[in-house]
Tab-separated table of C-alpha atoms and ligand atoms in Angstrom:
chain	number	residue	atom	x	y	z
A	19	UNK	CA	-25.828	8.814	26.207
A	20	UNK	CA	-26.122	10.206	29.698
A	21	UNK	CA	-24.556	13.661	30.133
A	22	UNK	CA	-22.685	12.649	33.256
A	23	UNK	CA	-20.853	9.651	31.697
A	24	UNK	CA	-17.107	10.040	32.141
A	25	UNK	CA	-15.353	11.079	28.910
A	26	UNK	CA	-12.796	8.878	27.281
A	27	UNK	CA	-9.353	10.378	27.830
A	28	UNK	CA	-7.347	10.142	24.670
A	29	UNK	CA	-3.525	10.304	24.435
A	30	UNK	CA	-2.056	11.140	21.003
A	31	UNK	CA	1.666	10.499	20.357
A	32	UNK	CA	2.708	12.246	17.118
A	33	UNK	CA	1.241	15.589	16.136
A	34	UNK	CA	2.240	15.715	12.482
A	35	UNK	CA	0.086	15.535	9.428
A	36	UNK	CA	-2.359	12.948	10.898
A	37	UNK	CA	-1.931	13.630	14.609
A	38	UNK	CA	-2.649	17.427	14.366
A	39	UNK	CA	-5.651	16.706	12.093
A	40	UNK	CA	-7.016	14.238	14.665
A	41	UNK	CA	-6.373	16.747	17.460
A	42	UNK	CA	-8.268	19.443	15.591
A	43	UNK	CA	-11.174	17.078	14.810
A	44	UNK	CA	-11.562	15.862	18.427
A	45	UNK	CA	-11.311	19.440	19.759
A	46	UNK	CA	-14.182	20.461	17.490
A	47	UNK	CA	-16.253	17.233	17.737
A	48	UNK	CA	-15.641	15.308	21.005
A	49	UNK	CA	-19.137	13.886	20.664
A	50	UNK	CA	-18.658	12.538	17.099
A	51	UNK	CA	-19.807	9.072	18.232
A	52	UNK	CA	-22.681	10.024	20.674
A	53	UNK	CA	-23.652	6.387	21.362
A	54	UNK	CA	-20.265	5.718	22.918
A	55	UNK	CA	-19.309	8.835	24.868
A	56	UNK	CA	-17.130	11.885	24.598
A	57	UNK	CA	-13.546	11.573	23.324
A	58	UNK	CA	-11.362	14.273	24.927
A	59	UNK	CA	-7.642	14.640	24.215
A	60	UNK	CA	-5.932	14.823	27.622
A	61	UNK	CA	-2.307	14.083	26.754
A	62	UNK	CA	-0.041	14.509	23.776
A	63	UNK	CA	3.588	13.841	22.768
A	64	UNK	CA	5.779	15.093	19.957
A	65	UNK	CA	9.354	16.129	19.456
A	66	UNK	CA	8.882	19.844	19.640
A	67	UNK	CA	6.398	22.087	21.386
A	68	UNK	CA	4.758	24.284	18.803
A	69	UNK	CA	1.339	25.349	17.548
A	70	UNK	CA	-0.532	22.281	16.279
A	71	UNK	CA	-3.712	24.044	15.155
A	72	UNK	CA	-5.751	23.161	18.289
A	73	UNK	CA	-5.843	24.334	21.896
A	74	UNK	CA	-3.289	22.427	24.000
A	75	UNK	CA	-3.575	24.640	27.116
A	76	UNK	CA	-5.480	22.051	29.139
A	77	UNK	CA	-3.651	18.994	27.662
A	78	UNK	CA	-0.746	17.364	29.413
A	79	UNK	CA	2.546	17.451	27.363
A	80	UNK	CA	4.849	14.432	27.400
A	81	UNK	CA	8.334	14.647	25.984
A	82	UNK	CA	8.419	10.850	26.196
A	83	UNK	CA	5.747	9.028	24.131
A	84	UNK	CA	6.277	5.871	26.283
A	85	UNK	CA	5.414	7.847	29.452
A	86	UNK	CA	2.279	9.049	27.705
A	87	UNK	CA	1.381	5.447	26.786
A	88	UNK	CA	1.814	4.325	30.436
A	89	UNK	CA	0.069	7.356	31.989
A	90	UNK	CA	-2.894	6.449	34.294
A	91	UNK	CA	-4.539	9.674	33.076
A	92	UNK	CA	-5.350	8.287	29.657
A	93	UNK	CA	-7.735	5.517	28.631
A	94	UNK	CA	-6.848	5.050	24.959
A	95	UNK	CA	-3.553	5.577	23.229
A	96	UNK	CA	-3.207	6.739	19.644
A	97	UNK	CA	0.181	6.204	17.981
A	98	UNK	CA	0.820	8.592	15.055
A	99	UNK	CA	4.625	8.676	15.057
A	100	UNK	CA	5.419	6.056	12.479
A	101	UNK	CA	8.233	3.549	11.941
A	102	UNK	CA	8.407	-0.170	12.622
A	103	UNK	CA	10.909	0.156	15.516
A	104	UNK	CA	11.958	2.699	18.086
A	105	UNK	CA	9.650	4.824	20.103
A	106	UNK	CA	6.462	3.990	18.182
A	107	UNK	CA	6.873	0.290	18.954
A	108	UNK	CA	7.989	0.882	22.484
A	109	UNK	CA	5.029	3.144	23.162
A	110	UNK	CA	2.486	0.793	21.610
A	111	UNK	CA	3.861	-2.096	23.645
A	112	UNK	CA	3.760	-0.034	26.843
A	113	UNK	CA	0.125	1.020	26.245
A	114	UNK	CA	-0.973	-2.566	25.610
A	115	UNK	CA	0.986	-3.834	28.624
A	116	UNK	CA	-1.046	-1.478	30.779
A	117	UNK	CA	-4.247	-2.825	29.170
A	118	UNK	CA	-5.089	0.303	27.157
A	119	UNK	CA	-6.749	0.218	23.751
A	120	UNK	CA	-4.261	1.225	21.051
A	121	UNK	CA	-5.039	2.830	17.722
A	122	UNK	CA	-2.354	3.286	15.102
A	123	UNK	CA	-1.940	4.375	11.512
A	124	UNK	CA	1.484	2.712	11.356
A	125	UNK	CA	1.565	0.096	8.606
A	126	UNK	CA	5.319	-0.531	9.026
A	127	UNK	CA	4.724	-1.525	12.663
A	128	UNK	CA	1.700	-3.720	12.039
A	129	UNK	CA	3.215	-5.368	8.953
A	130	UNK	CA	6.436	-6.111	10.812
A	131	UNK	CA	5.356	-6.880	14.375
A	132	UNK	CA	1.625	-7.417	13.922
A	133	UNK	CA	1.458	-10.932	15.392
A	134	UNK	CA	3.553	-10.223	18.485
A	135	UNK	CA	1.603	-7.013	19.171
A	136	UNK	CA	-1.691	-8.887	18.581
A	137	UNK	CA	-0.658	-11.536	21.099
A	138	UNK	CA	0.153	-8.934	23.650
A	139	UNK	CA	-3.130	-7.084	23.035
A	140	UNK	CA	-5.180	-10.206	23.287
A	141	UNK	CA	-3.345	-11.420	26.433
A	142	UNK	CA	-4.086	-8.047	28.079
A	143	UNK	CA	-7.687	-7.846	26.824
A	144	UNK	CA	-6.911	-4.544	24.983
A	145	UNK	CA	-7.986	-3.562	21.523
A	146	UNK	CA	-5.360	-2.948	18.808
A	147	UNK	CA	-6.935	-1.114	15.838
A	148	UNK	CA	-5.203	-0.014	12.644
A	149	UNK	CA	-7.748	1.011	10.053
A	150	UNK	CA	-5.772	4.110	8.967
A	151	UNK	CA	-2.675	2.003	8.230
A	152	UNK	CA	-4.014	0.919	4.829
A	153	UNK	CA	-5.696	3.177	2.271
A	154	UNK	CA	-6.003	6.181	4.593
A	155	UNK	CA	-9.690	7.164	4.662
A	156	UNK	CA	-11.028	4.081	2.819
A	157	UNK	CA	-12.217	1.422	5.274
A	158	UNK	CA	-10.448	-1.509	3.694
A	159	UNK	CA	-9.312	-3.142	6.933
A	160	UNK	CA	-12.809	-3.090	8.340
A	161	UNK	CA	-14.156	-4.528	5.081
A	162	UNK	CA	-11.801	-7.538	5.302
A	163	UNK	CA	-11.665	-7.865	9.125
A	164	UNK	CA	-15.335	-7.576	9.824
A	165	UNK	CA	-17.409	-7.256	6.661
A	166	UNK	CA	-16.129	-10.400	5.081
A	167	UNK	CA	-15.802	-12.717	8.085
A	168	UNK	CA	-16.532	-16.240	6.800
A	169	UNK	CA	-16.011	-15.441	3.154
A	170	UNK	CA	-13.256	-17.242	1.274
A	171	UNK	CA	-11.414	-14.300	-0.091
A	172	UNK	CA	-9.316	-15.513	-3.049
A	173	UNK	CA	-7.416	-12.342	-3.927
A	174	UNK	CA	-6.928	-8.682	-3.164
A	175	UNK	CA	-5.265	-6.342	-5.658
A	176	UNK	CA	-4.990	-2.666	-6.102
A	177	UNK	CA	-3.223	0.636	-5.926
A	178	UNK	CA	-2.052	1.247	-2.295
A	179	UNK	CA	0.523	3.978	-2.594
A	180	UNK	CA	-0.733	7.481	-3.547
A	181	UNK	CA	2.718	8.889	-4.103
A	182	UNK	CA	3.595	6.323	-6.728
A	183	UNK	CA	0.204	6.683	-8.324
A	184	UNK	CA	0.663	10.421	-8.534
A	185	UNK	CA	4.127	10.074	-10.045
A	186	UNK	CA	2.988	7.542	-12.708
A	187	UNK	CA	-0.133	9.598	-13.563
A	188	UNK	CA	1.902	12.796	-13.919
A	189	UNK	CA	4.636	11.124	-16.023
A	190	UNK	CA	1.875	10.019	-18.459
A	191	UNK	CA	-0.100	13.334	-18.329
A	192	UNK	CA	2.861	15.632	-18.742
A	193	UNK	CA	5.258	13.415	-20.697
A	194	UNK	CA	8.055	13.896	-18.213
A	195	UNK	CA	10.600	11.518	-16.816
A	196	UNK	CA	10.569	9.885	-13.339
A	197	UNK	CA	13.218	12.109	-11.719
A	198	UNK	CA	11.504	15.337	-12.875
A	199	UNK	CA	8.130	14.298	-11.605
A	200	UNK	CA	9.487	12.937	-8.338
A	201	UNK	CA	11.069	16.405	-7.687
A	202	UNK	CA	7.647	18.077	-8.326
A	203	UNK	CA	5.929	15.554	-6.016
A	204	UNK	CA	8.449	16.375	-3.292
A	205	UNK	CA	7.747	20.139	-3.761
A	206	UNK	CA	4.032	19.525	-3.461
A	207	UNK	CA	4.423	17.453	-0.333
A	208	UNK	CA	3.224	14.201	-2.065
A	209	UNK	CA	6.663	12.548	-1.662
A	210	UNK	CA	9.091	12.579	1.260
A	211	UNK	CA	12.566	14.057	1.057
A	212	UNK	CA	13.818	10.435	1.117
A	213	UNK	CA	11.312	8.795	-1.209
A	214	UNK	CA	12.647	5.250	-0.996
A	215	UNK	CA	9.824	3.829	1.164
A	216	UNK	CA	7.203	4.956	-1.390
A	217	UNK	CA	8.953	4.676	-4.792
A	218	UNK	CA	10.790	1.491	-3.860
A	219	UNK	CA	7.465	-0.229	-3.184
A	220	UNK	CA	8.042	-0.873	0.527
A	221	UNK	CA	5.087	1.148	1.796
A	222	UNK	CA	2.720	-0.729	-0.554
A	223	UNK	CA	4.393	-3.962	0.653
A	224	UNK	CA	3.555	-3.158	4.251
A	225	UNK	CA	-0.048	-2.518	3.270
A	226	UNK	CA	-0.642	-5.583	1.092
A	227	UNK	CA	1.012	-7.797	3.849
A	228	UNK	CA	-1.654	-6.490	6.271
A	229	UNK	CA	-4.493	-6.948	3.785
A	230	UNK	CA	-3.299	-10.458	2.838
A	231	UNK	CA	-3.252	-11.420	6.506
A	232	UNK	CA	-6.838	-10.267	6.947
A	233	UNK	CA	-7.991	-11.767	3.624
A	234	UNK	CA	-6.553	-15.213	4.078
A	235	UNK	CA	-6.748	-15.625	7.857
A	236	UNK	CA	-3.002	-15.420	8.763
A	237	UNK	CA	-0.577	-13.019	10.363
A	238	UNK	CA	1.226	-10.382	8.321
A	239	UNK	CA	4.209	-11.988	6.547
A	240	UNK	CA	6.254	-9.147	5.123
A	241	UNK	CA	9.241	-11.502	4.398
A	242	UNK	CA	7.492	-13.207	1.433
A	243	UNK	CA	6.337	-10.123	-0.410
A	244	UNK	CA	8.104	-9.794	-3.713
A	245	UNK	CA	8.849	-6.106	-4.154
A	246	UNK	CA	9.709	-3.901	-7.155
A	247	UNK	CA	9.284	-0.140	-7.063
A	248	UNK	CA	8.603	2.412	-9.815
A	249	UNK	CA	12.023	3.956	-9.925
A	250	UNK	CA	12.908	2.006	-13.180
A	251	UNK	CA	9.685	2.833	-15.021
A	252	UNK	CA	10.705	4.885	-18.120
A	253	UNK	CA	8.501	7.342	-19.970
A	254	UNK	CA	9.015	5.284	-23.087
A	255	UNK	CA	7.392	2.260	-21.347
A	256	UNK	CA	4.386	4.401	-20.290
A	257	UNK	CA	4.007	5.615	-23.919
A	258	UNK	CA	4.404	2.193	-25.509
A	259	UNK	CA	2.131	0.570	-22.987
A	260	UNK	CA	-0.534	3.141	-23.855
A	261	UNK	CA	-0.130	2.477	-27.590
A	262	UNK	CA	-0.919	-1.120	-26.805
A	263	UNK	CA	-4.035	-0.168	-24.802
A	264	UNK	CA	-2.553	-0.309	-21.237
A	265	UNK	CA	-1.499	2.004	-18.380
A	266	UNK	CA	1.321	1.311	-16.005
A	267	UNK	CA	0.376	1.269	-12.253
A	268	UNK	CA	2.142	0.119	-9.104
A	269	UNK	CA	0.008	-2.871	-8.330
A	270	UNK	CA	0.004	-4.635	-4.910
A	271	UNK	CA	-1.649	-8.040	-5.060
A	272	UNK	CA	-2.142	-11.075	-2.860
A	273	UNK	CA	-3.508	-14.349	-4.144
A	274	UNK	CA	-4.554	-17.381	-2.097
A	275	UNK	CA	-2.228	-20.170	-3.031
A	276	UNK	CA	-3.353	-23.474	-1.499
A	277	UNK	CA	-2.523	-23.151	2.205
A	278	UNK	CA	-0.256	-20.207	1.439
A	279	UNK	CA	-0.441	-16.890	-0.391
A	280	UNK	CA	1.557	-15.276	-3.159
A	281	UNK	CA	2.037	-11.599	-2.467
A	282	UNK	CA	3.739	-9.010	-4.614
A	283	UNK	CA	4.176	-5.330	-5.383
A	284	UNK	CA	5.376	-4.246	-8.861
A	285	UNK	CA	4.702	-2.003	-11.737
A	286	UNK	CA	2.168	-3.678	-13.947
A	287	UNK	CA	0.204	-2.987	-17.042
A	288	UNK	CA	-3.504	-2.532	-16.559
A	289	UNK	CA	-5.975	-2.307	-19.549
A	290	UNK	CA	-6.945	1.280	-20.145
A	291	UNK	CA	-10.658	0.580	-19.542
A	292	UNK	CA	-10.095	-1.157	-16.207
A	293	UNK	CA	-11.203	0.728	-13.073
A	294	UNK	CA	-7.624	0.555	-11.700
A	295	UNK	CA	-6.375	2.309	-14.762
A	296	UNK	CA	-8.947	5.058	-14.173
A	297	UNK	CA	-7.800	5.698	-10.563
A	298	UNK	CA	-5.383	8.524	-11.234
A	299	UNK	CA	-3.539	11.085	-9.167
A	300	UNK	CA	-2.986	10.226	-5.500
A	301	UNK	CA	-6.004	7.888	-5.341
A	302	UNK	CA	-5.929	4.436	-3.863
A	303	UNK	CA	-8.121	1.625	-5.173
A	304	UNK	CA	-8.627	-2.041	-4.245
A	305	UNK	CA	-10.421	-5.100	-5.707
A	306	UNK	CA	-11.407	-7.871	-3.224
A	307	UNK	CA	-12.470	-11.158	-4.808
A	308	UNK	CA	-14.192	-13.915	-2.932
A	309	UNK	CA	-15.998	-17.246	-3.710
A	310	UNK	CA	-19.476	-16.093	-2.806
A	311	UNK	CA	-19.223	-12.281	-3.017
A	312	UNK	CA	-17.639	-12.087	-6.460
A	313	UNK	CA	-15.801	-8.752	-6.655
A	314	UNK	CA	-15.895	-5.670	-4.509
A	315	UNK	CA	-14.237	-2.460	-5.542
A	316	UNK	CA	-13.203	0.383	-3.235
A	317	UNK	CA	-11.579	3.630	-4.241
A	318	UNK	CA	-10.709	6.826	-2.317
A	319	UNK	CA	-8.113	8.995	-0.579
A	320	UNK	CA	-5.172	6.820	0.556
A	321	UNK	CA	-3.524	9.631	2.541
A	322	UNK	CA	-3.879	13.199	3.774
A	323	UNK	CA	-4.349	14.448	7.271
A	324	UNK	CA	-8.128	14.714	7.470
A	325	UNK	CA	-9.012	11.559	5.550
A	326	UNK	CA	-6.571	9.493	7.608
A	327	UNK	CA	-7.734	11.181	10.844
A	328	UNK	CA	-11.286	10.148	9.980
A	329	UNK	CA	-10.215	6.501	9.838
A	330	UNK	CA	-8.395	6.904	13.219
A	331	UNK	CA	-11.551	8.521	14.731
A	332	UNK	CA	-13.675	5.621	13.538
A	333	UNK	CA	-11.282	3.282	15.330
A	334	UNK	CA	-11.577	5.428	18.446
A	335	UNK	CA	-15.346	4.924	18.244
A	336	UNK	CA	-14.839	1.190	17.909
A	337	UNK	CA	-12.563	1.099	20.923
A	338	UNK	CA	-15.120	3.053	22.953
A	339	UNK	CA	-17.860	0.600	21.860
A	340	UNK	CA	-15.679	-2.105	23.361
A	341	UNK	CA	-16.566	-5.594	22.384
A	342	UNK	CA	-13.016	-6.539	21.438
A	343	UNK	CA	-12.483	-8.706	18.364
A	344	UNK	CA	-9.226	-10.547	17.562
A	345	UNK	CA	-6.677	-8.165	16.033
A	346	UNK	CA	-6.646	-10.223	12.822
A	347	UNK	CA	-9.206	-12.895	11.747
A	348	UNK	CA	-8.607	-15.274	14.664
A	349	UNK	CA	-6.711	-15.294	17.945
A	350	UNK	CA	-3.120	-14.284	17.285
A	351	UNK	CA	-1.674	-17.264	19.253
A	352	UNK	CA	-2.752	-19.759	16.624
A	353	UNK	CA	-2.185	-17.735	13.509
A	354	UNK	CA	0.181	-19.121	10.891
A	355	UNK	CA	2.149	-16.919	8.519
A	356	UNK	CA	0.716	-17.958	5.150
A	357	UNK	CA	3.429	-17.856	2.573
A	358	UNK	CA	4.436	-19.215	-0.764
A	359	UNK	CA	6.979	-18.176	-3.232
A	360	UNK	CA	5.376	-15.376	-5.310
A	361	UNK	CA	5.172	-16.347	-8.914
A	362	UNK	CA	5.458	-20.067	-8.076
A	363	UNK	CA	3.195	-21.682	-10.566
A	364	UNK	CA	1.553	-18.486	-11.726
A	365	UNK	CA	1.400	-17.620	-15.283
A	366	UNK	CA	1.607	-13.957	-16.253
A	367	UNK	CA	1.522	-12.058	-19.495
A	368	UNK	CA	4.526	-9.876	-19.925
A	369	UNK	CA	5.290	-6.633	-21.731
A	370	UNK	CA	8.704	-6.754	-23.312
A	371	UNK	CA	10.406	-3.634	-24.718
A	372	UNK	CA	13.405	-4.195	-26.941
A	373	UNK	CA	15.700	-1.754	-28.647
A	374	UNK	CA	17.239	-3.345	-31.730
A	375	UNK	CA	19.336	-2.385	-34.712
A	376	UNK	CA	17.408	-1.582	-37.900
A	377	UNK	CA	18.354	-4.586	-40.096
A	378	UNK	CA	16.503	-7.483	-41.729
A	379	UNK	CA	15.815	-10.679	-39.830
A	380	UNK	CA	15.639	-9.150	-36.332
A	381	UNK	CA	11.973	-9.742	-35.823
A	382	UNK	CA	12.325	-13.320	-36.937
A	383	UNK	CA	15.232	-13.747	-34.460
A	384	UNK	CA	13.129	-12.333	-31.672
A	385	UNK	CA	10.263	-14.660	-32.492
A	386	UNK	CA	12.640	-17.570	-32.583
A	387	UNK	CA	14.134	-16.603	-29.161
A	388	UNK	CA	10.598	-16.567	-27.663
A	389	UNK	CA	9.632	-19.856	-29.311
A	390	UNK	CA	12.732	-21.483	-27.893
A	391	UNK	CA	11.391	-20.695	-24.411
A	392	UNK	CA	7.934	-21.776	-25.389
A	393	UNK	CA	6.549	-18.274	-25.071
A	394	UNK	CA	4.093	-17.006	-27.646
A	395	UNK	CA	3.148	-13.463	-28.655
A	396	UNK	CA	-0.251	-11.902	-27.963
A	397	UNK	CA	0.432	-8.513	-29.529
A	398	UNK	CA	3.288	-6.790	-31.183
A	399	UNK	CA	4.199	-3.221	-32.140
A	400	UNK	CA	7.161	-1.932	-34.093
A	401	UNK	CA	7.817	1.806	-33.841
A	402	UNK	CA	9.507	3.913	-36.514
A	403	UNK	CA	13.367	3.894	-36.638
A	404	UNK	CA	14.861	6.525	-34.253
A	405	UNK	CA	17.570	9.011	-35.187
A	406	UNK	CA	20.133	6.640	-33.583
A	407	UNK	CA	19.246	3.997	-36.256
A	408	UNK	CA	17.658	1.866	-33.522
A	409	UNK	CA	14.093	0.544	-33.600
A	410	UNK	CA	11.901	0.118	-30.446
A	411	UNK	CA	9.916	-3.111	-30.598
A	412	UNK	CA	7.372	-3.865	-27.952
A	413	UNK	CA	5.349	-6.962	-27.489
A	414	UNK	CA	2.937	-8.609	-25.042
A	415	UNK	CA	3.283	-12.320	-24.501
A	416	UNK	CA	0.612	-14.876	-23.829
A	417	UNK	CA	0.593	-16.021	-20.231
A	418	UNK	CA	3.770	-17.896	-19.365
A	419	UNK	CA	5.516	-19.072	-16.226
A	420	UNK	CA	8.173	-16.867	-14.612
A	421	UNK	CA	10.893	-19.358	-15.560
A	422	UNK	CA	9.791	-19.463	-19.237
A	423	UNK	CA	9.729	-15.694	-19.343
A	424	UNK	CA	13.247	-15.621	-17.777
A	425	UNK	CA	14.434	-17.985	-20.471
A	426	UNK	CA	12.829	-15.930	-23.241
A	427	UNK	CA	14.430	-12.709	-21.946
A	428	UNK	CA	17.774	-14.490	-21.668
A	429	UNK	CA	17.603	-15.738	-25.318
A	430	UNK	CA	16.532	-12.286	-26.562
A	431	UNK	CA	19.291	-10.545	-24.541
A	432	UNK	CA	21.878	-12.729	-26.253
A	433	UNK	CA	20.821	-11.556	-29.809
A	434	UNK	CA	23.460	-9.581	-31.568
A	435	UNK	CA	20.948	-7.048	-32.897
A	436	UNK	CA	19.986	-5.982	-29.416
A	437	UNK	CA	21.352	-2.650	-28.319
A	438	UNK	CA	20.205	-2.547	-24.705
A	439	UNK	CA	18.964	-5.002	-22.144
A	440	UNK	CA	15.269	-5.954	-22.641
A	441	UNK	CA	12.761	-4.263	-20.319
A	442	UNK	CA	10.066	-6.577	-18.890
A	443	UNK	CA	7.009	-5.509	-17.032
A	444	UNK	CA	4.195	-7.759	-15.812
A	445	UNK	CA	0.731	-7.425	-17.148
A	446	UNK	CA	-1.560	-7.343	-14.112
A	447	UNK	CA	-3.828	-10.424	-13.614
A	448	UNK	CA	-6.862	-8.530	-12.559
B	20	NAP	N1	0.349	11.303	6.291
B	20	NAP	C1	-0.583	10.505	5.785
B	20	NAP	O1	-1.392	10.874	4.899
B	20	NAP	C2	-0.729	9.115	6.385
B	20	NAP	C3	-1.682	8.242	5.860
B	20	NAP	C4	-1.889	6.971	6.420
B	20	NAP	C5	-1.010	6.585	7.415
B	20	NAP	N2	-0.050	7.409	7.930
B	20	NAP	C6	0.752	6.959	9.018
B	20	NAP	O2	0.465	7.763	10.146
B	20	NAP	C7	1.656	7.902	10.934
B	20	NAP	C8	2.025	9.379	11.127
B	20	NAP	O3	2.167	9.959	9.797
B	20	NAP	P1	2.359	11.502	9.586
B	20	NAP	O4	2.279	11.699	8.106
B	20	NAP	O5	1.321	12.222	10.481
B	20	NAP	O6	3.825	11.766	10.110
B	20	NAP	P2	4.579	13.170	10.400
B	20	NAP	O7	3.780	14.283	9.818
B	20	NAP	O8	5.967	12.969	10.057
B	20	NAP	O9	4.423	13.253	11.999
B	20	NAP	C9	5.125	12.442	12.852
B	20	NAP	C10	4.970	12.980	14.298
B	20	NAP	O10	5.701	12.171	15.226
B	20	NAP	C11	6.381	13.024	16.051
B	20	NAP	N3	7.521	12.307	16.616
B	20	NAP	C12	8.634	11.900	16.002
B	20	NAP	N4	9.519	11.291	16.824
B	20	NAP	C13	8.891	11.306	17.964
B	20	NAP	C14	9.247	10.909	19.276
B	20	NAP	N5	10.478	10.321	19.486
B	20	NAP	N6	8.413	11.089	20.363
B	20	NAP	C15	7.224	11.710	20.145
B	20	NAP	N7	6.837	12.184	18.915
B	20	NAP	C16	7.664	11.958	17.887
B	20	NAP	C17	6.788	14.265	15.303
B	20	NAP	O11	7.044	15.290	16.164
B	20	NAP	P3	7.430	16.827	15.644
B	20	NAP	O12	6.177	17.284	14.905
B	20	NAP	O13	7.698	17.544	16.822
B	20	NAP	O14	8.577	16.632	14.681
B	20	NAP	C18	5.507	14.407	14.423
B	20	NAP	O15	4.611	15.217	15.177
B	20	NAP	C19	2.772	7.090	10.248
B	20	NAP	O16	2.758	5.716	10.732
B	20	NAP	C20	2.203	7.065	8.771
B	20	NAP	O17	2.716	5.933	8.082
B	20	NAP	C21	0.122	8.707	7.423
């Protein structure tokens, strides 16, 4: 590049975990993408003025992120505030309105308002890039958006929330219950003070909605994602699943379903020798399956300031390189929202955990209840009688439709020998 080329003036709104990491990186390496020019932070916005770990003395401060987004003194706007509504959305809209390239790590915003923002970006000829919104430092968005153009992707499935993966891994490793491990995760900074977005499965839902849009050529359709979090996963289920050769993970998956897509997030059993079962701690992992490519597997850091800032920086380089692609797979104006009822015709294996009284004939009654619903047993395990006089029974069914499994669980729940409601967890179809 020629030395006298004007630098790109970058505005960063949000100087928290990711924003301050990005600021430090750009202060140290403004020439990180030499083919495209220097990237210099010239404006920032956050709630409070305090040390952010890089020199802000020559950087304009904006109390109002929207004013930063509109400023004629920046060329490229980076939104690292978060949230689907409020100032993050207003600032992104303002930057796009003024024709500026926008880079964001905000999955809630893209999953909720992706199509409207994409229409605005495309109408204004501005780039809207969001690599860091899914899987932090792992370039999953680029893989689907650019690397697999023209491929018929049939499914994507993986572990997209590091907090849940950490909690489930720790529950198994240390044999502690959910609440205990969640408290530790909060202390370590892996979980927010209000953990609902993560442990309730909503964060993973935002991410899989974005990946599904890219995989199947639609716009994000958060409304059709079937969501179940990890807050009801008991240690006993983790132990019993392991006895049967499985590990429980929060799996986010999207499958092409005719003209639609079936998208869900839920705790699921994964065979112990499967790569997704091996991705422990706060790691993220993803399988992409396509007609011609077969399977691609990606694994890496799904969060963390520097890994996420690396993905943001890669988007900055793309925006500086300029040829602007559609925000999703095709122009936003014509994109449909692919959707189908999750679980429609799909047949899943299920893990059923039953607590029954220790008396003759119970197992026969359970088998009969399953047979009545036309569900057959793949594997079965009866544990020793507990001090309470109750016996844990755990079984894995052969694949069955959701309605047959509902029936089976209903018949079992009605058995007199049952001492608590049956627990049902999906076995991942991966
Ligand atoms: N953390 C990760 O590992 C990670 C990974 C992938 C994606 N993301 C996404 O990246 C985004 C940022 O996450 P984060 O973890 O960096 O969040 P964070 O640490 O909570 O930082 C948020 C920043 O936004 C600022 N802010 C809040 N309200 C504002 C307002 N009204 N005007 C201007 N600034 C405001 C805060 O200012 P103060 O500092 O003054 O309070 C703070 O600097 C989110 O969309 C998140 O989902 C994060």
